[in-house]
């Protein structure tokens, strides 16, 4: 049998194939190592955050304890000072008594105060203790006490300190308590002043070193300035000088202190070297009399997590070394190396087991009673997955006694029969992937109540002799360093709840299916009903479903009247209740005909709710497969009105034709009469009343001639003779023709003509007639010295139009008259035919143009005439649109 070396030396091809086979293994190994390192870094970061948060809460408890201790200390000193003030009397011997009692009270306070002094209402020191305190009591302190002599007063001050009493750091900050003394008459005779040394606060409440973690004690006044700080250079400095920003809340450190709230956070602060250093700061408010101070416990972030980081680095290095050793050993030593590693692992396991057992024995007696007496099945695993506790409830549930289970790692045995991890084991190992692997189908999730806990559900077909549904809740147990040392898992038999829930689920699903079916069916019916209702209501007629007994079964809505009467108001009534008395005989006759199969439509006239008369067309139709009739009622009032208008228009047209014939016959005699009057006036040369009569006769002949011309133009309009014309000349000629009327009323004319106006294609005479008539109307509407404005402009790109606006400031037109201005024979003047604007409208229509009149009463009127520049373009465009 050849060795590996022989094979390599003799067969290079096999060597290459072996290398190619090992290469993926090495790559896979490197990938696994990288993933392990990344996972370790992630877990370490999470543990650092948890440790920092837990440490912050611990420090907050310390800060609140320090704050409460300071408040209690100040309160005790204040009570002692009050007691001393009450011993004062009105006589001079009272001062001696106070001086005798001061040493006793000073001794009872165990050196917590710098001095005790009594000062009268003039600011003179009557007594003090200890003897050397006289150098510390300065005038400013006495003035402050006398200023607030009427009431107890607590404040902080910077005192002058004797050399032999000076603190090592030179701090002279003190809290001063001033209590007034009164005589028996209640008059204030002075004050008792007690000064509390802040050095004593530091000595009493400075946080000791805990597991190598040293914390600093700070104290700030109500202005945000340090009065206690390990760095003596910062005493008296503004807290803002540390430039702290909370990494979580983004609040300035000074603002946090001044807010008077308690809490903790991570801040980037300047250290003694001026460098930025991340620290965990816990803070709490301190009530010092009427002032609100703050105390804070500050610890470097790196110091807090240094142990964890060192442990992590050591573990990571050890893990990497172990992995490399395992790989090398596996290649070189194969089975022998594996056996040796197992022996080492077992030895390490036994040592760790012994250590943890020793630690847990101390706590066993405390928690054993709680767990053992709990009615909830409970067991606890240590870090080695060994069962520490297995209570009676758990034994009853599983059928396994504590004697069988405690001290073993067979926690899986009652549940699964074969070795596999439980939830508590995954929590101890922080194996969250394993949780998903084994319990992913068991509803595993984080607990909403207990931090770091997980819960799941599972079915066990034979647990304690019967099938059970269990609810698991497992939570970690931490040591003082925040590391998981064990895990507790509770069990709850929820079989009855699961059975009930399944029954309810099945019943709910069946109800849901039936409900969904009913909802879909109802929806389809409603959609069909709404569709049919929409069709019926969209019809212009109203439908009545009437039985053979004359009772209404159904009636549709009347859309035109917006009548919302539905079947709930009319259903069940006899149809004759809806018929007017004068129509009942006809309706009954038609009803009888319909029952005999004669369905003839008929009309009736009915009175509506608004008392108006409506014309209704009724028709009956048989309903298939039903012994009922469908009556259709249609309002034909509008058709009747159109019919009447058509009849009247035909009569009006006939009258117009007759009037045109008469006017044609009258025009020739009128011309003769006018000519004769003109000849007679020249020959007779009348004067006085005769001349007046001649003028009246001529005016009446002109009026009749105008009336005849208007009638002829309206009744027999001639087609326009189109030619290119200048719109300005047409308007100027119209103004000339109305000059007489304008001069008589002294009308002022303003002209705004477009200088670049192109020629337009119109019948010049007709357009002059349009503007003459419009100007006359404007002049008639104005009083003396009115304003008449005429303007032109041109608009449009393809088909250009000329726009003429004629405005006046006359009496205006009523709004109700505006729709009738172009009706024949409509006028509000005392004279005239009412055909002027009718002719204007007809001429504008013949030129394919438009006319618009806008007016307000007593404001004036504007007439806007729009005429296409080229009539041929308009005609061609309209022909193209029709095609």
Tab-separated table of N, CA and C in Angstrom, residues 490-578:
chain	number	residue	atom	x	y	z
A	490	UNK	N	-41.148	28.336	31.847
A	490	UNK	CA	-42.426	27.948	32.440
A	490	UNK	C	-43.292	27.301	31.381
A	491	UNK	N	-44.160	26.396	31.840
A	491	UNK	CA	-45.049	25.654	30.951
A	491	UNK	C	-46.489	25.856	31.400
A	492	UNK	N	-47.383	25.882	30.466
A	492	UNK	CA	-48.797	26.028	30.794
A	492	UNK	C	-49.614	25.143	29.879
A	493	UNK	N	-50.450	24.316	30.471
A	493	UNK	CA	-51.299	23.410	29.695
A	493	UNK	C	-52.496	24.195	29.169
A	494	UNK	N	-52.505	24.435	27.865
A	494	UNK	CA	-53.591	25.218	27.243
A	494	UNK	C	-54.407	24.336	26.302
A	495	UNK	N	-54.485	23.032	26.628
A	495	UNK	CA	-55.190	22.096	25.748
A	495	UNK	C	-56.653	22.482	25.595
A	496	UNK	N	-57.304	22.787	26.724
A	496	UNK	CA	-58.720	23.131	26.641
A	496	UNK	C	-58.921	24.408	25.839
A	497	UNK	N	-58.039	25.395	26.046
A	497	UNK	CA	-58.171	26.630	25.275
A	497	UNK	C	-57.963	26.381	23.787
A	498	UNK	N	-56.984	25.509	23.436
A	498	UNK	CA	-56.728	25.222	22.027
A	498	UNK	C	-57.917	24.521	21.390
A	499	UNK	N	-58.475	23.521	22.130
A	499	UNK	CA	-59.642	22.803	21.590
A	499	UNK	C	-60.798	23.764	21.371
A	500	UNK	N	-61.032	24.617	22.378
A	500	UNK	CA	-62.105	25.597	22.241
A	500	UNK	C	-61.822	26.566	21.099
A	501	UNK	N	-60.559	26.996	20.978
A	501	UNK	CA	-60.207	27.924	19.905
A	501	UNK	C	-60.379	27.282	18.532
A	502	UNK	N	-59.994	25.978	18.422
A	502	UNK	CA	-60.167	25.291	17.135
A	502	UNK	C	-61.637	25.164	16.770
A	503	UNK	N	-62.455	24.812	17.814
A	503	UNK	CA	-63.899	24.717	17.551
A	503	UNK	C	-64.448	26.061	17.098
A	504	UNK	N	-64.015	27.117	17.806
A	504	UNK	CA	-64.488	28.451	17.424
A	504	UNK	C	-63.985	28.833	16.041
A	505	UNK	N	-62.753	28.435	15.737
A	505	UNK	CA	-62.188	28.756	14.424
A	505	UNK	C	-62.983	28.078	13.304
A	506	UNK	N	-63.290	26.761	13.514
A	506	UNK	CA	-64.075	26.054	12.497
A	506	UNK	C	-65.448	26.683	12.338
A	507	UNK	N	-66.055	27.000	13.493
A	507	UNK	CA	-67.384	27.606	13.428
A	507	UNK	C	-67.313	28.986	12.763
A	508	UNK	N	-66.248	29.737	13.098
A	508	UNK	CA	-66.084	31.069	12.501
A	508	UNK	C	-65.869	30.976	10.997
A	509	UNK	N	-65.047	29.983	10.575
A	509	UNK	CA	-64.802	29.828	9.137
A	509	UNK	C	-66.073	29.482	8.389
A	510	UNK	N	-66.882	28.586	9.002
A	510	UNK	CA	-68.139	28.241	8.336
A	510	UNK	C	-69.063	29.450	8.252
A	511	UNK	N	-69.111	30.224	9.370
A	511	UNK	CA	-69.929	31.436	9.346
A	511	UNK	C	-69.396	32.448	8.344
A	512	UNK	N	-68.036	32.547	8.285
A	512	UNK	CA	-67.444	33.499	7.356
A	512	UNK	C	-67.757	33.124	5.904
A	513	UNK	N	-67.702	31.788	5.598
A	513	UNK	CA	-68.023	31.360	4.237
A	513	UNK	C	-69.475	31.657	3.895
A	514	UNK	N	-70.368	31.346	4.860
A	514	UNK	CA	-71.779	31.635	4.611
A	514	UNK	C	-72.018	33.134	4.482
A	515	UNK	N	-71.342	33.900	5.356
A	515	UNK	CA	-71.520	35.355	5.304
A	515	UNK	C	-70.992	35.919	3.994
A	516	UNK	N	-69.811	35.421	3.554
A	516	UNK	CA	-69.263	35.899	2.289
A	516	UNK	C	-70.191	35.580	1.125
A	517	UNK	N	-70.769	34.352	1.169
A	517	UNK	CA	-71.713	33.976	0.116
A	517	UNK	C	-72.934	34.889	0.128
A	518	UNK	N	-73.458	35.138	1.347
A	518	UNK	CA	-74.631	36.015	1.457
A	518	UNK	C	-74.308	37.442	1.048
A	519	UNK	N	-73.107	37.887	1.419
A	519	UNK	CA	-72.720	39.251	1.061
A	519	UNK	C	-72.598	39.396	-0.450
A	520	UNK	N	-71.959	38.389	-1.090
A	520	UNK	CA	-71.831	38.452	-2.552
A	520	UNK	C	-73.189	38.412	-3.223
A	521	UNK	N	-74.072	37.523	-2.697
A	521	UNK	CA	-75.407	37.442	-3.269
A	521	UNK	C	-76.157	38.752	-3.072
A	522	UNK	N	-76.074	39.295	-1.867
A	522	UNK	CA	-76.747	40.565	-1.594
A	522	UNK	C	-76.183	41.679	-2.473
A	523	UNK	N	-74.852	41.672	-2.627
A	523	UNK	CA	-74.215	42.693	-3.452
A	523	UNK	C	-74.704	42.604	-4.901
A	524	UNK	N	-74.789	41.354	-5.428
A	524	UNK	CA	-75.265	41.192	-6.799
A	524	UNK	C	-76.705	41.659	-6.935
A	525	UNK	N	-77.521	41.304	-5.922
A	525	UNK	CA	-78.931	41.731	-5.964
A	525	UNK	C	-79.028	43.250	-5.891
A	526	UNK	N	-78.232	43.843	-4.991
A	526	UNK	CA	-78.276	45.304	-4.857
A	526	UNK	C	-77.798	45.983	-6.127
A	527	UNK	N	-76.738	45.417	-6.732
A	527	UNK	CA	-76.256	46.011	-7.985
A	527	UNK	C	-77.302	45.915	-9.079
A	528	UNK	N	-77.969	44.735	-9.178
A	528	UNK	CA	-79.029	44.582	-10.179
A	528	UNK	C	-80.192	45.517	-9.880
A	529	UNK	N	-80.546	45.613	-8.577
A	529	UNK	CA	-81.654	46.486	-8.198
A	529	UNK	C	-81.320	47.951	-8.490
A	530	UNK	N	-80.079	48.342	-8.111
A	530	UNK	CA	-79.669	49.723	-8.376
A	530	UNK	C	-79.631	50.008	-9.880
A	531	UNK	N	-79.175	49.015	-10.633
A	531	UNK	CA	-79.114	49.187	-12.091
A	531	UNK	C	-80.507	49.392	-12.670
A	532	UNK	N	-81.449	48.533	-12.248
A	532	UNK	CA	-82.819	48.662	-12.749
A	532	UNK	C	-83.451	49.963	-12.265
A	533	UNK	N	-83.198	50.293	-10.972
A	533	UNK	CA	-83.746	51.542	-10.450
A	533	UNK	C	-83.190	52.743	-11.205
A	534	UNK	N	-81.876	52.688	-11.507
A	534	UNK	CA	-81.270	53.787	-12.257
A	534	UNK	C	-81.894	53.922	-13.637
A	535	UNK	N	-82.152	52.770	-14.276
A	535	UNK	CA	-82.791	52.805	-15.601
A	535	UNK	C	-84.186	53.408	-15.505
A	536	UNK	N	-84.945	52.939	-14.506
A	536	UNK	CA	-86.332	53.418	-14.374
A	536	UNK	C	-86.352	54.902	-14.063
A	537	UNK	N	-85.482	55.334	-13.141
A	537	UNK	CA	-85.493	56.741	-12.732
A	537	UNK	C	-84.927	57.654	-13.803
A	538	UNK	N	-84.140	57.085	-14.722
A	538	UNK	CA	-83.588	57.900	-15.795
A	538	UNK	C	-84.592	58.168	-16.903
A	539	UNK	N	-85.676	57.420	-16.914
A	539	UNK	CA	-86.684	57.620	-17.953
A	539	UNK	C	-87.482	58.882	-17.645
A	540	UNK	N	-87.948	59.578	-18.687
A	540	UNK	CA	-88.706	60.833	-18.466
A	540	UNK	C	-90.124	60.594	-17.995
A	541	UNK	N	-90.539	59.350	-17.847
A	541	UNK	CA	-91.909	59.042	-17.469
A	541	UNK	C	-91.943	58.431	-16.082
A	542	UNK	N	-93.128	58.393	-15.471
A	542	UNK	CA	-93.355	57.757	-14.184
A	542	UNK	C	-94.180	56.499	-14.426
A	543	UNK	N	-93.812	55.405	-13.713
A	543	UNK	CA	-94.459	54.121	-13.897
A	543	UNK	C	-95.267	53.763	-12.652
A	544	UNK	N	-96.481	53.232	-12.896
A	544	UNK	CA	-97.349	52.773	-11.817
A	544	UNK	C	-97.678	51.310	-12.059
A	545	UNK	N	-97.357	50.441	-11.060
A	545	UNK	CA	-97.754	49.033	-11.122
A	545	UNK	C	-99.057	48.917	-10.333
A	546	UNK	N	-100.182	48.669	-11.060
A	546	UNK	CA	-101.521	48.693	-10.444
A	546	UNK	C	-102.162	47.327	-10.626
A	547	UNK	N	-102.667	46.778	-9.501
A	547	UNK	CA	-103.340	45.495	-9.560
A	547	UNK	C	-104.745	45.612	-10.145
A	548	UNK	N	-105.387	44.466	-10.326
A	548	UNK	CA	-106.747	44.465	-10.899
A	548	UNK	C	-107.752	45.139	-9.992
A	549	UNK	N	-107.419	45.258	-8.681
A	549	UNK	CA	-108.305	45.940	-7.736
A	549	UNK	C	-108.041	47.438	-7.673
A	550	UNK	N	-107.094	47.934	-8.497
A	550	UNK	CA	-106.808	49.375	-8.516
A	550	UNK	C	-105.821	49.818	-7.459
A	551	UNK	N	-105.232	48.889	-6.719
A	551	UNK	CA	-104.274	49.235	-5.669
A	551	UNK	C	-102.878	49.357	-6.292
A	552	UNK	N	-102.147	50.422	-5.910
A	552	UNK	CA	-100.807	50.674	-6.451
A	552	UNK	C	-99.816	49.755	-5.738
A	553	UNK	N	-99.092	48.962	-6.521
A	553	UNK	CA	-98.062	48.075	-5.973
A	553	UNK	C	-96.678	48.744	-5.972
A	554	UNK	N	-96.423	49.607	-6.949
A	554	UNK	CA	-95.108	50.238	-7.091
A	554	UNK	C	-95.268	51.509	-7.902
A	555	UNK	N	-94.425	52.526	-7.578
A	555	UNK	CA	-94.398	53.762	-8.361
A	555	UNK	C	-92.946	54.224	-8.427
A	556	UNK	N	-92.504	54.614	-9.605
A	556	UNK	CA	-91.130	55.105	-9.758
A	556	UNK	C	-91.044	56.572	-9.384
A	557	UNK	N	-89.813	57.084	-9.284
A	557	UNK	CA	-89.610	58.496	-8.923
A	557	UNK	C	-89.841	59.374	-10.124
A	558	UNK	N	-90.293	60.567	-9.849
A	558	UNK	CA	-90.506	61.549	-10.912
A	558	UNK	C	-89.283	62.441	-10.962
A	559	UNK	N	-88.374	62.191	-11.925
A	559	UNK	CA	-87.096	62.900	-11.983
A	559	UNK	C	-87.301	64.378	-12.272
A	560	UNK	N	-88.247	64.686	-13.141
A	560	UNK	CA	-88.424	66.093	-13.532
A	560	UNK	C	-88.850	66.932	-12.347
A	561	UNK	N	-89.742	66.421	-11.543
A	561	UNK	CA	-90.211	67.186	-10.398
A	561	UNK	C	-89.294	67.024	-9.189
A	562	UNK	N	-88.275	66.146	-9.318
A	562	UNK	CA	-87.404	65.825	-8.197
A	562	UNK	C	-88.223	65.385	-6.999
A	563	UNK	N	-89.273	64.635	-7.316
A	563	UNK	CA	-90.149	64.124	-6.281
A	563	UNK	C	-89.566	62.834	-5.731
A	564	UNK	N	-89.233	62.802	-4.429
A	564	UNK	CA	-88.583	61.643	-3.846
A	564	UNK	C	-89.594	60.670	-3.232
A	565	UNK	N	-90.847	60.792	-3.627
A	565	UNK	CA	-91.835	59.849	-3.138
A	565	UNK	C	-91.478	58.448	-3.612
A	566	UNK	N	-91.418	57.555	-2.714
A	566	UNK	CA	-91.126	56.176	-3.091
A	566	UNK	C	-92.317	55.289	-2.815
A	567	UNK	N	-92.097	53.996	-2.961
A	567	UNK	CA	-93.177	53.048	-2.767
A	567	UNK	C	-93.667	53.028	-1.328
A	568	UNK	N	-92.854	53.531	-0.393
A	568	UNK	CA	-93.262	53.513	1.011
A	568	UNK	C	-94.375	54.511	1.301
A	569	UNK	N	-94.571	55.520	0.423
A	569	UNK	CA	-95.590	56.538	0.682
A	569	UNK	C	-96.853	56.320	-0.148
A	570	UNK	N	-96.702	55.762	-1.367
A	570	UNK	CA	-97.857	55.611	-2.253
A	570	UNK	C	-98.331	54.158	-2.326
A	571	UNK	N	-97.466	53.221	-2.082
A	571	UNK	CA	-97.849	51.805	-2.183
A	571	UNK	C	-99.016	51.503	-1.244
A	572	UNK	N	-99.964	50.757	-1.774
A	572	UNK	CA	-101.125	50.357	-0.982
A	572	UNK	C	-102.328	51.265	-1.154
A	573	UNK	N	-102.162	52.416	-1.838
A	573	UNK	CA	-103.280	53.327	-2.073
A	573	UNK	C	-103.974	52.977	-3.394
A	574	UNK	N	-105.252	53.390	-3.497
A	574	UNK	CA	-105.993	53.226	-4.761
A	574	UNK	C	-105.580	54.356	-5.691
A	575	UNK	N	-105.426	54.018	-6.980
A	575	UNK	CA	-104.882	55.025	-7.899
A	575	UNK	C	-105.797	56.222	-8.044
A	576	UNK	N	-107.139	56.052	-7.797
A	576	UNK	CA	-108.060	57.179	-7.942
A	576	UNK	C	-107.814	58.257	-6.880
A	577	UNK	N	-107.119	57.917	-5.770
A	577	UNK	CA	-106.797	58.925	-4.764
A	577	UNK	C	-105.809	59.959	-5.308
A	578	UNK	N	-105.077	59.617	-6.379
A	578	UNK	CA	-104.108	60.530	-6.963
A	578	UNK	C	-104.672	61.320	-8.135
